[in-house]
Amino acid sequence: MKDPASITLQYVIQTANSFLNKYHPTLSIPVPIENIVELNLNIRIVLIRDLVRNFGINAFISRAFDTIVIDDAMYSRQPDRIRFTITEEIGHLFLHKEWYKENGPKSFEDYLKWQEKIDNIIYSYIERQAKTFAGLVLMPKSCVNREWTEFARNNNLSIPCSVYNLPDTFPDVAQKFEVSAESILVRLSALKLVTVPDGFWKKTKR
Amino acid sequence: MTKSQVSTSTTFGEFFRQKRLSLGLTLRAFCERYGYDPGNISRLERNILLPTLSDEKLAGYASALKIERDSEEWVVFHDLAHAAKGKIPSDLRNDDEIAKMLPAFFRTMRNKKIDKEKLEKLIELLKK
């Protein structure tokens, strides 16, 4: 059981690699995450209405870690985004379940108090680790390297190239992985295949 | 699944889901292949939405689930649909079940934690 504060990037990478080795050793893309979740892990996918509208969240994994609840409309209309979200929730299962079982609320009555008292810093670690896990699983390093090398060759791009030199066809690479263009860019940047200047993300988010 | 394999506690929704999974189909794949609305199938599998008793619609579900007409599974499928019709959906979910379905981690995009009012609202949503 690892405390979220002590989970390193290396540990998240190892966990994601173990996950892929076990559930998707062929590393074909797109990674069939919904198949893995429902058919291999036997996790129930439950769709409910208005989750985004009422709570501002796309999805969550249940306290029992056996169900992922997803906003009904988003599931149908934004499958690529939901793939990422589902994988984040699986990240919680593989990275945080044991810690949660030990330290999380023990009863329904305790639930609200626990949510209230959990440290915001711990929460931000938990969320970031799950997000990183999702990126690693949906965009395996060897696949990204292979696809990017081909894309760069076809578009006369150097490696690394600046984000500002990316051609309009750049989202085609994201499509191969069935993730958003932003997600693949984060991954490319982490793998040092694309250079992203300081402050770039702040500018694009505004 | 034959009649002898179906426990007395099996519901229509659970039977439906197990059949779908046994065919190797995710919720999305099943709905895309047969043109069903994923939200409705999800609610059907959770027994929130009662199954129709229309022969035509039930036969459509059965066909999608590869249940052969007049087989033992066909009988079980129809029996469970009729049994479900006699139940009140909300009675199928007790507080413990709902409590287990609450989010392990809950923080909204606006970085707000959940309060009691929101929790009650979420519980209501989980029942739908």
Coordinates of N, CA, C and O in Angstrom, one line a residue, chain A residues 19 33 35 61-62 72 105 132 188 197:
Chain A
F19 N 0.3 -3.1 -16.2 CA -1.1 -3.1 -16.6 C -1.2 -3.5 -18.1 O -1.9 -4.4 -18.5
I33 N -9.5 0.0 -24.2 CA -9.7 0.2 -22.7 C -11.1 -0.2 -22.2 O -11.2 -0.8 -21.2
N35 N -12.9 -2.5 -23.5 CA -13.0 -4.0 -23.5 C -12.3 -4.5 -22.2 O -12.8 -5.4 -21.5
I61 N -15.0 6.5 -10.2 CA -15.0 5.1 -9.8 C -15.7 5.0 -8.4 O -15.4 5.9 -7.5
S62 N -16.4 4.0 -8.2 CA -17.2 3.8 -7.0 C -16.2 3.5 -5.8 O -15.1 3.0 -6.0
D72 N -24.1 10.2 -18.9 CA -24.8 9.5 -20.1 C -24.5 10.2 -21.4 O -24.0 9.5 -22.4
P105 N -13.0 6.4 4.0 CA -14.1 6.3 5.0 C -14.6 4.9 5.2 O -14.6 4.1 4.2
T132 N -1.7 10.8 -15.2 CA -0.4 10.3 -15.8 C -0.6 8.8 -16.2 O -0.2 8.4 -17.3
L188 N 3.7 13.6 -26.1 CA 4.8 13.9 -27.0 C 5.8 14.8 -26.3 O 7.1 14.7 -26.5
P197 N 7.1 25.4 -25.2 CA 7.8 26.4 -24.3 C 7.0 26.7 -23.0 O 5.8 26.3 -22.9

